[in-house]
PDB file of C-alpha atoms in Angstrom:
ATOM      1  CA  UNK A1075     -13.751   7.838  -3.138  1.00 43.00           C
ATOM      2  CA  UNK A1076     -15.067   4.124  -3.690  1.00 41.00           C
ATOM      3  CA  UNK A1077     -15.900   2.702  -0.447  1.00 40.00           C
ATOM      4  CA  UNK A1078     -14.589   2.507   2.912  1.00 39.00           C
ATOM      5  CA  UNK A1079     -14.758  -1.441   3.383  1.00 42.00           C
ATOM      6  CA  UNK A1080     -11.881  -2.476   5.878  1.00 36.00           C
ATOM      7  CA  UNK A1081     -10.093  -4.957   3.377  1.00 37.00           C
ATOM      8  CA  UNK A1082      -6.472  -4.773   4.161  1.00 44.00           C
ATOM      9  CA  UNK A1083      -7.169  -8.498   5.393  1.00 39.00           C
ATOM     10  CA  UNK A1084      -3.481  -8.674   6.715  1.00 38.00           C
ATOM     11  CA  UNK A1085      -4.642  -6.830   9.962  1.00 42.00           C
ATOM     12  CA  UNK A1086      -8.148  -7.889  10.141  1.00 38.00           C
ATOM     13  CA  UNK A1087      -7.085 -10.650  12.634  1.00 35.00           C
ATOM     14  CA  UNK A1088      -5.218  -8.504  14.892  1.00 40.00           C
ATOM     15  CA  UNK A1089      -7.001  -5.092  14.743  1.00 42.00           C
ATOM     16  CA  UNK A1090     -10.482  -6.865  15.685  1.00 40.00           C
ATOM     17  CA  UNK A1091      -8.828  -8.657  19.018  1.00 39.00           C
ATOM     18  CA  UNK A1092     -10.527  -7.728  21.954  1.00 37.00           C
ATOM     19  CA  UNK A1093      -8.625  -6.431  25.218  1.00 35.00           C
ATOM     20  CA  UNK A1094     -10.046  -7.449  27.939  1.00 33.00           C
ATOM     21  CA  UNK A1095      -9.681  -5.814  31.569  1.00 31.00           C
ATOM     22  CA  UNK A1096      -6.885  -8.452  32.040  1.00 33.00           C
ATOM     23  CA  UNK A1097      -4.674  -7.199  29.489  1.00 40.00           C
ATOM     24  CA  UNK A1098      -2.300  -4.343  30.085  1.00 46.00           C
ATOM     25  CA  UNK A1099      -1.411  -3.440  26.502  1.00 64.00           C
ATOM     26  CA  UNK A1100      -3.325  -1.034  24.161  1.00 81.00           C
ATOM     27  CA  UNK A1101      -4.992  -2.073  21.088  1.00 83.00           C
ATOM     28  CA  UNK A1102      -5.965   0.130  18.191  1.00 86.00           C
ATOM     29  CA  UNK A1103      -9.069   0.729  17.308  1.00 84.00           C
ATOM     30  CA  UNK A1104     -10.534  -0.961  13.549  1.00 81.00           C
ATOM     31  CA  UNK A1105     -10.092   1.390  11.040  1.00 81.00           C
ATOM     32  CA  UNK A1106     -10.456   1.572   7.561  1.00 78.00           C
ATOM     33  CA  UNK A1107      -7.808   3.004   4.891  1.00 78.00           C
ATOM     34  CA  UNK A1108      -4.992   3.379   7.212  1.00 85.00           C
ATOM     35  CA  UNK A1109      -1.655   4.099   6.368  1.00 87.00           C
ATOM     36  CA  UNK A1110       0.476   0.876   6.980  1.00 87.00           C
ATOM     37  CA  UNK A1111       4.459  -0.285   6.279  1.00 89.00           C
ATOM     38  CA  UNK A1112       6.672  -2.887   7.335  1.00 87.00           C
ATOM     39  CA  UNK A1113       9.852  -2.468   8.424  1.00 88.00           C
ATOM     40  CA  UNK A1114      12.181  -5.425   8.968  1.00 86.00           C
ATOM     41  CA  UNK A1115      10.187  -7.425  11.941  1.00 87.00           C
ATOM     42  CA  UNK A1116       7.932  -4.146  13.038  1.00 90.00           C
ATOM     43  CA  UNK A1117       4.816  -3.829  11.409  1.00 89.00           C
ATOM     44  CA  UNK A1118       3.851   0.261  11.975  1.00 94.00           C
ATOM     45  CA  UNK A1119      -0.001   1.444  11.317  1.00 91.00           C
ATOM     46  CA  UNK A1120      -1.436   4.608  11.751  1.00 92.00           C
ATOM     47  CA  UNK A1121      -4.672   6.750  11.287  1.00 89.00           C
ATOM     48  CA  UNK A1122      -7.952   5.375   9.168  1.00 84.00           C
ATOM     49  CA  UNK A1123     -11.312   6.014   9.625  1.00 82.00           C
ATOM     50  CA  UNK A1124     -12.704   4.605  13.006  1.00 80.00           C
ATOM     51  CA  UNK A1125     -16.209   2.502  12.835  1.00 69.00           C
ATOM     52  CA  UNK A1126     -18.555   2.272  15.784  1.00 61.00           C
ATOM     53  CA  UNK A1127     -21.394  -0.395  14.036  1.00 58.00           C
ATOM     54  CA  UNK A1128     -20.476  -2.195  10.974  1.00 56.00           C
ATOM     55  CA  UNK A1129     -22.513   0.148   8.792  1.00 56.00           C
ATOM     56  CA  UNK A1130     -20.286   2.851   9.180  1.00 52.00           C
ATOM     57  CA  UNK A1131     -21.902   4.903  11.312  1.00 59.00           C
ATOM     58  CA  UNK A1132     -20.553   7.594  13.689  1.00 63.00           C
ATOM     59  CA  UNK A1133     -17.567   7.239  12.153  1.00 73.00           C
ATOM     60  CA  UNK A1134     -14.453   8.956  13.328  1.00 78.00           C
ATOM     61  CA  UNK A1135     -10.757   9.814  11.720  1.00 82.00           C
ATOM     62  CA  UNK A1136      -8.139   8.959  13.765  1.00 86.00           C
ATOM     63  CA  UNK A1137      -4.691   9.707  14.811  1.00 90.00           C
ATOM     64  CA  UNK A1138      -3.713   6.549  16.462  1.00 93.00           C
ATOM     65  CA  UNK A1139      -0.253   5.222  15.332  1.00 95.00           C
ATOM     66  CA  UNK A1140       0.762   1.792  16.419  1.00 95.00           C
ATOM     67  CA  UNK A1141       3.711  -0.614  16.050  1.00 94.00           C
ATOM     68  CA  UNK A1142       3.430  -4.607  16.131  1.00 90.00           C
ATOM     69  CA  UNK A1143       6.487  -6.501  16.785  1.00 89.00           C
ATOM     70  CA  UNK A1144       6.265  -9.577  14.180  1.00 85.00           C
ATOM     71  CA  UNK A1145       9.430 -11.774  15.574  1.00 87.00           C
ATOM     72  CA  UNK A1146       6.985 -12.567  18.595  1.00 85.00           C
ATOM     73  CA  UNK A1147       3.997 -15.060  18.071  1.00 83.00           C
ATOM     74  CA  UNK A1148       0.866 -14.116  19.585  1.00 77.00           C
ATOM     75  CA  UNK A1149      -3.271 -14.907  19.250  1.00 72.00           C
ATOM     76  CA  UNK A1150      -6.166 -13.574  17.816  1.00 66.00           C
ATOM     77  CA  UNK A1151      -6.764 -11.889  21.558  1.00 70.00           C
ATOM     78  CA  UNK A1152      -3.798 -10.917  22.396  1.00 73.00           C
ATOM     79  CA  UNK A1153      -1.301  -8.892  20.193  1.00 81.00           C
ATOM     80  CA  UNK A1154       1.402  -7.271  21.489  1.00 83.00           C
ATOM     81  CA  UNK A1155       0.903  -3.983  19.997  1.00 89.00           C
ATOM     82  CA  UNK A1156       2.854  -0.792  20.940  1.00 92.00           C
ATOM     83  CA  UNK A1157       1.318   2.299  21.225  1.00 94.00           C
ATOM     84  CA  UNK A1158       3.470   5.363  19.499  1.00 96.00           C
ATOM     85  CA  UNK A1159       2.423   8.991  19.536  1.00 95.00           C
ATOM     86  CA  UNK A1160      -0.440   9.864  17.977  1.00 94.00           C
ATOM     87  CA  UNK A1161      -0.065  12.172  14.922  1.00 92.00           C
ATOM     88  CA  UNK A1162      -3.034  14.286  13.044  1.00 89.00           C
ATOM     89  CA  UNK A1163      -6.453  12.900  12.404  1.00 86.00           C
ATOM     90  CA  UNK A1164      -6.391  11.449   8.919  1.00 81.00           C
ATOM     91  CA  UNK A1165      -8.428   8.582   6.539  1.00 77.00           C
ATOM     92  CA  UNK A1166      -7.420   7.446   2.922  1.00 76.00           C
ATOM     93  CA  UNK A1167      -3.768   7.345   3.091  1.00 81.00           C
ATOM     94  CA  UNK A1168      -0.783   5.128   2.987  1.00 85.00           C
ATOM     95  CA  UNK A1169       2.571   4.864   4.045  1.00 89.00           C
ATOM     96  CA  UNK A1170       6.346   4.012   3.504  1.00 90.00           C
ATOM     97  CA  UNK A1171       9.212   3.697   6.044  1.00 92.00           C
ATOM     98  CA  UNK A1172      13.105   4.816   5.027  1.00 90.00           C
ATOM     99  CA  UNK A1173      15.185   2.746   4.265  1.00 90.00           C
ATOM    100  CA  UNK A1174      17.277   3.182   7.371  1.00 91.00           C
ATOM    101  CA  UNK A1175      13.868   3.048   9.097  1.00 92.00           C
ATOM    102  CA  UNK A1176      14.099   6.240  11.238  1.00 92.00           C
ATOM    103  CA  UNK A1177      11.148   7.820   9.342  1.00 92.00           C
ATOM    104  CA  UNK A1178       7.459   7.037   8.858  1.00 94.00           C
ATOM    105  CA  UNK A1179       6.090   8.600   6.127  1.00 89.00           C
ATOM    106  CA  UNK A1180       2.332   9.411   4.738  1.00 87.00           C
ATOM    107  CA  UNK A1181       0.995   9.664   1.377  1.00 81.00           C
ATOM    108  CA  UNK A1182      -2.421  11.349   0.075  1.00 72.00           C
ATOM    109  CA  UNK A1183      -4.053  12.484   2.990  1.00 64.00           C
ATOM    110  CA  UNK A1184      -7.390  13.717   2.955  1.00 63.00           C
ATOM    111  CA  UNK A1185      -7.919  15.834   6.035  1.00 62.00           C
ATOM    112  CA  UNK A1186      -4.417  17.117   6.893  1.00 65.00           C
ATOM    113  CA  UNK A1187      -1.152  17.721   4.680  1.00 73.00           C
ATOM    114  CA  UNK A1188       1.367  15.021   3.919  1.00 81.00           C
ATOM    115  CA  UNK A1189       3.485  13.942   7.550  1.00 87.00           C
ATOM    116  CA  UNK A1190       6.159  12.030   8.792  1.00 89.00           C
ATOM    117  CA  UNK A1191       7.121  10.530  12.163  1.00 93.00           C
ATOM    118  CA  UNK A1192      11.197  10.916  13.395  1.00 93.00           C
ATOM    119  CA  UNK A1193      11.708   7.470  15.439  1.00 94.00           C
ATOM    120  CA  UNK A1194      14.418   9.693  17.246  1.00 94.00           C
ATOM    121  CA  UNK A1195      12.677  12.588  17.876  1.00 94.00           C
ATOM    122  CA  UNK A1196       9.176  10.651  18.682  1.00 94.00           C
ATOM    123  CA  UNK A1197       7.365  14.003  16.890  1.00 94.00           C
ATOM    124  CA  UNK A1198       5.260  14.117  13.670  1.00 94.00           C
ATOM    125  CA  UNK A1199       5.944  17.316  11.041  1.00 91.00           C
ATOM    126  CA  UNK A1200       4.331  18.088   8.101  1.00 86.00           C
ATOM    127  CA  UNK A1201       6.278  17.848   4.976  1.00 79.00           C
ATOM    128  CA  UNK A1202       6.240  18.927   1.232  1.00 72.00           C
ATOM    129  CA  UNK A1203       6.804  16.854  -1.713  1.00 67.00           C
ATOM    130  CA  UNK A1204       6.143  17.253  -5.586  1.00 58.00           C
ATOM    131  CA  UNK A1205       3.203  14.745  -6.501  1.00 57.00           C
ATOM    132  CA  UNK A1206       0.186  17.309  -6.140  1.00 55.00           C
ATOM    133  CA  UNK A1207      -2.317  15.644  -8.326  1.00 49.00           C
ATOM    134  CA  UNK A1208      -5.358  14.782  -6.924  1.00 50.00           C
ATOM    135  CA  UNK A1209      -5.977  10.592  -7.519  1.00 52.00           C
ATOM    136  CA  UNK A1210      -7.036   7.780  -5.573  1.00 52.00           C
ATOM    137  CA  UNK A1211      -4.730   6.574  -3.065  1.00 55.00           C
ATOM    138  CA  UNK A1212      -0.961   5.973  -4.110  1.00 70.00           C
ATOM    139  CA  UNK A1213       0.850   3.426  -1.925  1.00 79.00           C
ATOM    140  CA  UNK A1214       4.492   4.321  -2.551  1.00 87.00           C
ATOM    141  CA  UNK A1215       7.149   2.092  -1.646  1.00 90.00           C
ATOM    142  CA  UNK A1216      10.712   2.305  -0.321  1.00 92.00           C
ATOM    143  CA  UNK A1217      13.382   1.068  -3.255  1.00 93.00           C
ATOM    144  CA  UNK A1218      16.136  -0.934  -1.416  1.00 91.00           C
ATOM    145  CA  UNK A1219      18.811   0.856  -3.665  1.00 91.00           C
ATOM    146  CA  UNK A1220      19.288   4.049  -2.370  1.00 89.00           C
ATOM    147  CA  UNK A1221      16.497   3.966   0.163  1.00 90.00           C
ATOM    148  CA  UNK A1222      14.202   6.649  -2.178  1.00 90.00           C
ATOM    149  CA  UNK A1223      10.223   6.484  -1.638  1.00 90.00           C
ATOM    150  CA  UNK A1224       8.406   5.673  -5.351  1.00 89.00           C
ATOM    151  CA  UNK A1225       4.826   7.242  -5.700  1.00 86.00           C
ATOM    152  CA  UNK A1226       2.870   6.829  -9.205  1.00 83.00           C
ATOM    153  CA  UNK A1227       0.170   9.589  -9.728  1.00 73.00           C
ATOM    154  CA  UNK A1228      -3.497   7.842  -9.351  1.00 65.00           C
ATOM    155  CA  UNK A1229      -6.764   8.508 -10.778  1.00 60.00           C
ATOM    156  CA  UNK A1230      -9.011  11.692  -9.819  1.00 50.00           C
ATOM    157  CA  UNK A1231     -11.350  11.452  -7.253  1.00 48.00           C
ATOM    158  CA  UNK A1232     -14.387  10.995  -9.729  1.00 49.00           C
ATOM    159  CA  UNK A1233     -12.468   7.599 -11.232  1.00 47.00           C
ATOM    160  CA  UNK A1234     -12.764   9.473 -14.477  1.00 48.00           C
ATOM    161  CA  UNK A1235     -11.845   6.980 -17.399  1.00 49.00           C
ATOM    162  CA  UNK A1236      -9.290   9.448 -18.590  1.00 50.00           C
ATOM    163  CA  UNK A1237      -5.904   9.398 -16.951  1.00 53.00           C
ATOM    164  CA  UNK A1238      -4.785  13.624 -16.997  1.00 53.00           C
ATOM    165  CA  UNK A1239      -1.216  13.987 -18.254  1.00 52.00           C
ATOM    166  CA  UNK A1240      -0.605  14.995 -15.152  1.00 51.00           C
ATOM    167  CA  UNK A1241      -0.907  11.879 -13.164  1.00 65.00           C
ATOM    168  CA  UNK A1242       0.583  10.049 -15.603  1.00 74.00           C
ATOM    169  CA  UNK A1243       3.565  10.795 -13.890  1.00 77.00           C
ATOM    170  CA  UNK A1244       5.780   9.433 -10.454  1.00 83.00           C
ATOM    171  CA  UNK A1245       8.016  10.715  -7.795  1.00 82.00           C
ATOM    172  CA  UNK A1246      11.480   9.539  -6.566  1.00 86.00           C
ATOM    173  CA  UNK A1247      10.819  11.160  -3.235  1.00 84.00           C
ATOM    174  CA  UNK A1248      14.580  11.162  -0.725  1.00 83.00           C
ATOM    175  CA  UNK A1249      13.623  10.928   2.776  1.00 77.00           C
ATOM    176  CA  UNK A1250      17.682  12.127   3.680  1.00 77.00           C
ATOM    177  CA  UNK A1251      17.468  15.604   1.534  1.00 78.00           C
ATOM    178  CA  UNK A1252      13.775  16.108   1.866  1.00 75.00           C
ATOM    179  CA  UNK A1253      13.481  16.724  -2.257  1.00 78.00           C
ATOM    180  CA  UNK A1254      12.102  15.155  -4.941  1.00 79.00           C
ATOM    181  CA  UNK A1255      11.853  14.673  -8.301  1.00 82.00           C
ATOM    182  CA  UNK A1256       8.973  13.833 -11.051  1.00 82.00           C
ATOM    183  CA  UNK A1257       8.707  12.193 -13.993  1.00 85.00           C
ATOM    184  CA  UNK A1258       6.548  10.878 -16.884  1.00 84.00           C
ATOM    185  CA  UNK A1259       5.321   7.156 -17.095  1.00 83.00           C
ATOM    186  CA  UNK A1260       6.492   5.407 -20.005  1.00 84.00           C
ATOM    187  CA  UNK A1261       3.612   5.396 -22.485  1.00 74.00           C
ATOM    188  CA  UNK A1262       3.591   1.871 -23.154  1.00 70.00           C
ATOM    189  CA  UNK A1263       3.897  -1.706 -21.906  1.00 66.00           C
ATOM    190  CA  UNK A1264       3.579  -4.922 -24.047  1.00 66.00           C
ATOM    191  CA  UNK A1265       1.248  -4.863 -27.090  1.00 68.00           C
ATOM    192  CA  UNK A1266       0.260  -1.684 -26.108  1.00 71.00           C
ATOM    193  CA  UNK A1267      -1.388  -1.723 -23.127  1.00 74.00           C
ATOM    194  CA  UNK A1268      -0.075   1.186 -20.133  1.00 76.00           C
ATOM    195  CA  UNK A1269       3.539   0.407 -18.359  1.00 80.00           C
ATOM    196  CA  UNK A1270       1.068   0.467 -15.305  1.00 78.00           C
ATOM    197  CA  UNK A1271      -2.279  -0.269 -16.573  1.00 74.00           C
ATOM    198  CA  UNK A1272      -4.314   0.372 -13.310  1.00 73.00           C
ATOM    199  CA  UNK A1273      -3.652   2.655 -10.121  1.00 72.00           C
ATOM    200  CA  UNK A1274      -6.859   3.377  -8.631  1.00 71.00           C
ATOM    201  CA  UNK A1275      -5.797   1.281  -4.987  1.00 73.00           C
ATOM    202  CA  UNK A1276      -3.015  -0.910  -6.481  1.00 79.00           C
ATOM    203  CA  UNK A1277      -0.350  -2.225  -4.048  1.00 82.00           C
ATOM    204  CA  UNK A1278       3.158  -2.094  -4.317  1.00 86.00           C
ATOM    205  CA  UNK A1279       6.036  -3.575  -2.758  1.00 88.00           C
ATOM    206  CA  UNK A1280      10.006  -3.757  -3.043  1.00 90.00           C
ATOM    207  CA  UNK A1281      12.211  -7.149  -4.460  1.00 89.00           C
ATOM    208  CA  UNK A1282      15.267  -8.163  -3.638  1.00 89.00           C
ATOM    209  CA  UNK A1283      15.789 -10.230  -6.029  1.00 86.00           C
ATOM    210  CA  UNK A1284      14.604  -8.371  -8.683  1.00 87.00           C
ATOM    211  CA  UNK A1285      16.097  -4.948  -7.350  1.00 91.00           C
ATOM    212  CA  UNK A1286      13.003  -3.607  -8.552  1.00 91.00           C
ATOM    213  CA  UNK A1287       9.182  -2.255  -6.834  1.00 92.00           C
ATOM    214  CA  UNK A1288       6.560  -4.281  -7.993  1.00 88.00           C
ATOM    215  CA  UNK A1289       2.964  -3.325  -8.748  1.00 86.00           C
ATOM    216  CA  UNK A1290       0.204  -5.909  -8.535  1.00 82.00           C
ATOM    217  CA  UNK A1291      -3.582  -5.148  -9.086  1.00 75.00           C
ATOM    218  CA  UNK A1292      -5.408  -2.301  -9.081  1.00 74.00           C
ATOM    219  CA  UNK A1293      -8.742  -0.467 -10.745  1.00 71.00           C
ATOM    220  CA  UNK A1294      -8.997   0.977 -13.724  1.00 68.00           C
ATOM    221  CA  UNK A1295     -12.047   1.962 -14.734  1.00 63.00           C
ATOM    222  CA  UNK A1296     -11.578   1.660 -18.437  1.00 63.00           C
ATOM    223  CA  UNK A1297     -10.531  -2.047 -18.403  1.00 59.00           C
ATOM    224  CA  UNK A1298     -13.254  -4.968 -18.397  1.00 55.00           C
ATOM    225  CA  UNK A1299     -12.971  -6.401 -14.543  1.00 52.00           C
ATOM    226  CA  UNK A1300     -12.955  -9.950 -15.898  1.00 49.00           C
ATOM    227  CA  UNK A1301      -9.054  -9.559 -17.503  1.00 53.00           C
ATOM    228  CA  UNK A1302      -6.285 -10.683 -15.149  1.00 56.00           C
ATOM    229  CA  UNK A1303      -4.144  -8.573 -12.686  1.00 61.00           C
ATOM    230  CA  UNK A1304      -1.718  -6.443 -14.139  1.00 69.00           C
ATOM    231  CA  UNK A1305       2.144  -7.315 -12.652  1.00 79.00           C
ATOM    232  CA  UNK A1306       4.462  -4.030 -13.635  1.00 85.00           C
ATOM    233  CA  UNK A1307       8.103  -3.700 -12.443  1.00 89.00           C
ATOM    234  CA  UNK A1308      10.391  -0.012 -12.161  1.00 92.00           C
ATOM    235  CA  UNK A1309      13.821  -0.991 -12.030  1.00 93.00           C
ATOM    236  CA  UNK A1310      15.436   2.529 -10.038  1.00 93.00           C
ATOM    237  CA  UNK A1311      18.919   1.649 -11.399  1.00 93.00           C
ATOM    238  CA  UNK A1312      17.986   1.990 -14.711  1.00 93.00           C
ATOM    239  CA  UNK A1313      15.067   3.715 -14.387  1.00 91.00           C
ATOM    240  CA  UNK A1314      13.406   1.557 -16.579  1.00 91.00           C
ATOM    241  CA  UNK A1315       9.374   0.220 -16.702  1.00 91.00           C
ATOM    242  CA  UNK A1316       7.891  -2.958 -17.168  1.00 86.00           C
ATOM    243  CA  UNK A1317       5.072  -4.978 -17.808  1.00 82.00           C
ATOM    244  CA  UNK A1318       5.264  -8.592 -17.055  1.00 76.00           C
ATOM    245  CA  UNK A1319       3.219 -11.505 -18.696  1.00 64.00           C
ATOM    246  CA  UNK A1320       1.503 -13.835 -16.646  1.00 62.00           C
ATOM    247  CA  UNK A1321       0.551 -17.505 -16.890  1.00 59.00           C
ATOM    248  CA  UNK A1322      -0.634 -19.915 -14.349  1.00 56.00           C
ATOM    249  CA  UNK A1323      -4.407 -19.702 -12.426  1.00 53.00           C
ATOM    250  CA  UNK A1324      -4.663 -15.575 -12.012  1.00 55.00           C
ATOM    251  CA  UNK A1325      -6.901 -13.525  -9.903  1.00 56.00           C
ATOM    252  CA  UNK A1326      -8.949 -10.621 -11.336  1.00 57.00           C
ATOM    253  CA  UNK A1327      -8.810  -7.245 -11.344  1.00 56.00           C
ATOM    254  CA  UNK A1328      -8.980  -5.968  -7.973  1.00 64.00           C
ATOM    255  CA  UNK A1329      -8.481  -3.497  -5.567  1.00 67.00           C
ATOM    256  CA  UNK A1330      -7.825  -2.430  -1.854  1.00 67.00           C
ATOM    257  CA  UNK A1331      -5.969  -6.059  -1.699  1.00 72.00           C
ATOM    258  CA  UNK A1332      -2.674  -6.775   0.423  1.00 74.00           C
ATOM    259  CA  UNK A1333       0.597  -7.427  -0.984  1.00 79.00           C
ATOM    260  CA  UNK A1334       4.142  -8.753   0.336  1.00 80.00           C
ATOM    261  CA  UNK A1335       7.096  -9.907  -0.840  1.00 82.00           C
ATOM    262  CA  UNK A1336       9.227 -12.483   0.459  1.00 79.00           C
ATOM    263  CA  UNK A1337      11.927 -12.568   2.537  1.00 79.00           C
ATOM    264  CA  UNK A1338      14.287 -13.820  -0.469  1.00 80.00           C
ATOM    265  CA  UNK A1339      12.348 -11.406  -2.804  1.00 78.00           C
ATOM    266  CA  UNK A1340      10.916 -13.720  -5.574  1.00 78.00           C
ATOM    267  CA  UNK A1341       7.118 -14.470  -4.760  1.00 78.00           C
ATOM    268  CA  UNK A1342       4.572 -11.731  -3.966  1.00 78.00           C
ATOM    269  CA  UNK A1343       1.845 -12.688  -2.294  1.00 76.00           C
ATOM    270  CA  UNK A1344      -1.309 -10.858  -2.523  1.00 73.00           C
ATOM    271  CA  UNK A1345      -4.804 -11.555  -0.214  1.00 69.00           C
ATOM    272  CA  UNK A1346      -8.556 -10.371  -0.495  1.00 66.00           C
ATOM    273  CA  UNK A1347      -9.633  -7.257  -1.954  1.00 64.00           C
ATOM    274  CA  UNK A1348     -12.261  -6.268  -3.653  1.00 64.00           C
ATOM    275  CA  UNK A1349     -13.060  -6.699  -6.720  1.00 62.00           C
ATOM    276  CA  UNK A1350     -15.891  -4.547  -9.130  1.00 55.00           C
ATOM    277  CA  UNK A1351     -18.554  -7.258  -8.147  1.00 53.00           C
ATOM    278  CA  UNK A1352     -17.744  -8.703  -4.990  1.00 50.00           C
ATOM    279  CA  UNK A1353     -14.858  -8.962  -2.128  1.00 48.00           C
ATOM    280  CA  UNK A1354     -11.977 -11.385  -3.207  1.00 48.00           C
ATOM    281  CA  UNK A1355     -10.844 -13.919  -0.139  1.00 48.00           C
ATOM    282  CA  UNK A1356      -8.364 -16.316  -2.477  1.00 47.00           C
ATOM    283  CA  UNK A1357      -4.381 -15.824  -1.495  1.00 50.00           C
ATOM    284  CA  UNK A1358      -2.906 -15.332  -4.678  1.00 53.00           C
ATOM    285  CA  UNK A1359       1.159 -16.177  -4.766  1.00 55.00           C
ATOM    286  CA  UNK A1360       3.396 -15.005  -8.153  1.00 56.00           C
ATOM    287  CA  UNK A1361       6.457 -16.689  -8.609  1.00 55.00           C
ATOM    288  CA  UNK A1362       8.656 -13.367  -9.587  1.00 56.00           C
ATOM    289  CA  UNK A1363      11.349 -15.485 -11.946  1.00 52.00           C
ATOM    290  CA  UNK A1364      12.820 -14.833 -15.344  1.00 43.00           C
ATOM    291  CA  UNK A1365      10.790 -11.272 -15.864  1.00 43.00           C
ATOM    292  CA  UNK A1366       7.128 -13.438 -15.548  1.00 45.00           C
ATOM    293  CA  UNK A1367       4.678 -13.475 -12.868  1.00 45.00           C
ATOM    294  CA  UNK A1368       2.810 -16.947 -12.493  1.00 47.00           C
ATOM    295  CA  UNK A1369       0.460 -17.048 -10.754  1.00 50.00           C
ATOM    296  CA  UNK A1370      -1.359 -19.936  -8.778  1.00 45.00           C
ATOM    297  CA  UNK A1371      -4.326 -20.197  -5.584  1.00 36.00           C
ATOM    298  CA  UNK A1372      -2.669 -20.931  -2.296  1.00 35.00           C
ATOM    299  CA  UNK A1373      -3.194 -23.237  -0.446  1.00 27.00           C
ATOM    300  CA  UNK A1374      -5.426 -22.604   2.602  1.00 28.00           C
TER     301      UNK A1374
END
């Protein structure tokens, strides 16, 4: 696996706070590759990998789960984070929430088998889905239609070049009967390049407005790092892929970055990363209108 750089920048602020002897809340501990999701105004992480020096040294998979309440404001030392059961030890995951948010779900664990969390029964079980291949992480999101999890199949662990038929593949995963179903990727995008040209650490995230998930970024190991960010919609109504253009001031091929989407569903916003050379710290916003992505720097 490449790296295990803390980069999800979005909780860099809050996961580095220091509690003091003052402060009666519980903070988690920094962690890298945790499984994260967002669920109207709770943000929910759980598990990573656990640093004690910056070198990543003695380092530790946890179980910690937390939740951080986003309608109340708070500073870089002081959070209000809520501390949930802790489920099984785990690092290189990710992590979707139903749509009627009374599951927490995990994705491509590395220690222990796939889990979820019942918000009603506060208890973590194991469960079985239908995406076995082995690839880099795949962040699945939750499609606001029916409330289904998406996962695409990633690359092996080696980042071969060569995408297996197998993982060219994703799941519709229902969180309400517990069963899922597969199927292939579309072969081809625009001008021939892949529906979903990269999906070693790409983010994903869910539009309103476009009723569709969209994919932003991503590795592929086969594509010259210079070339923009790929921008790929799945429409779950018709079941349909796509491949936006772009235009605008783009960012470059990158991975391990955070993406949202906002409120009203038509800008994604993407920040830091990593690209092949170096760590990216530019916030990238795409204006998600009439089936193109354009992108320009944000302001800072």
């Amino acid at each position: 696996m490449k790296g295990e750089q803390f980069i999800h920048s979005l909780f860099l602020l809050v996961l580095m706070a220091k509690v003091t002897a003052q402060e009666a809340h519980v903070a988690p501990l920094p962690a890298s590759w945790p499984a994260y999701a967002k669920y109207k105004d709770k943000l929910y992480i759980y598990s990573g990998t656990a640093h004690e020096d910056q070198f990543g040294r003695n380092s530790i998979s946890t179980g910690q789960f937390f939740a951080l309440d986003l309608s109340k404001a708070w500073n870089s030392t002081m959070p209000e984070w809520i501390k949930l059961p802790e489920g099984p030890a785990n690092e290189y995951l990710s992590g979707a929430i139903s749509l009627d948010g009374k599951v927490f779900m995990t994705f491509r664990n590395q220690i222990e088998p796939d889990h979820w969390y019942s918000f009603e029964k506060n208890s973590w079980a194991p469960f079985n889905h239908s995406l076995s291949v082995n690839g880099a992480v795949q962040y699945p999101v939750t499609l606001g239609t029916d409330g289904s999890v998406l996962v695409v199949g990633g690359y092996d662990d080696d980042y071969a070049k060569k995408v297996s038929a197998d993982e060219n593949v994703y799941l519709i995963y229902s969180a309400t009967t517990g069963r899922g179903v597969t199927r292939a990727l579309p072969p081809y995008g625009i001008n021939g390049t892949p529906v979903l040209p990269a999906r070693g650490s790409y983010k994903a995230a869910w539009s309103d407005h476009l009723k569709s998930a969209v994919f932003y970024g991503g590795w592929n190991p086969s594509v010259d790092e210079n070339l923009d960010q790929w921008v790929s919609l799945y429409h779950p109504e018709t079941k349909k892929w796509k491949l936006l253009q772009t235009s605008g001031i783009n960012s470059k091929t990158s991975e391990e970055h955070c993406v949202a989407i906002t409120d009203d569903g038509k800008k994604l916003l993407s920040y830091g990363g990593r690209a092949q050379t170096a760590d990216v710290g530019i916030t990238y916003t795409s204006a998600l209108e009439n089936n193109r992505a354009g992108q320009q720097p944000d302001l800072q």
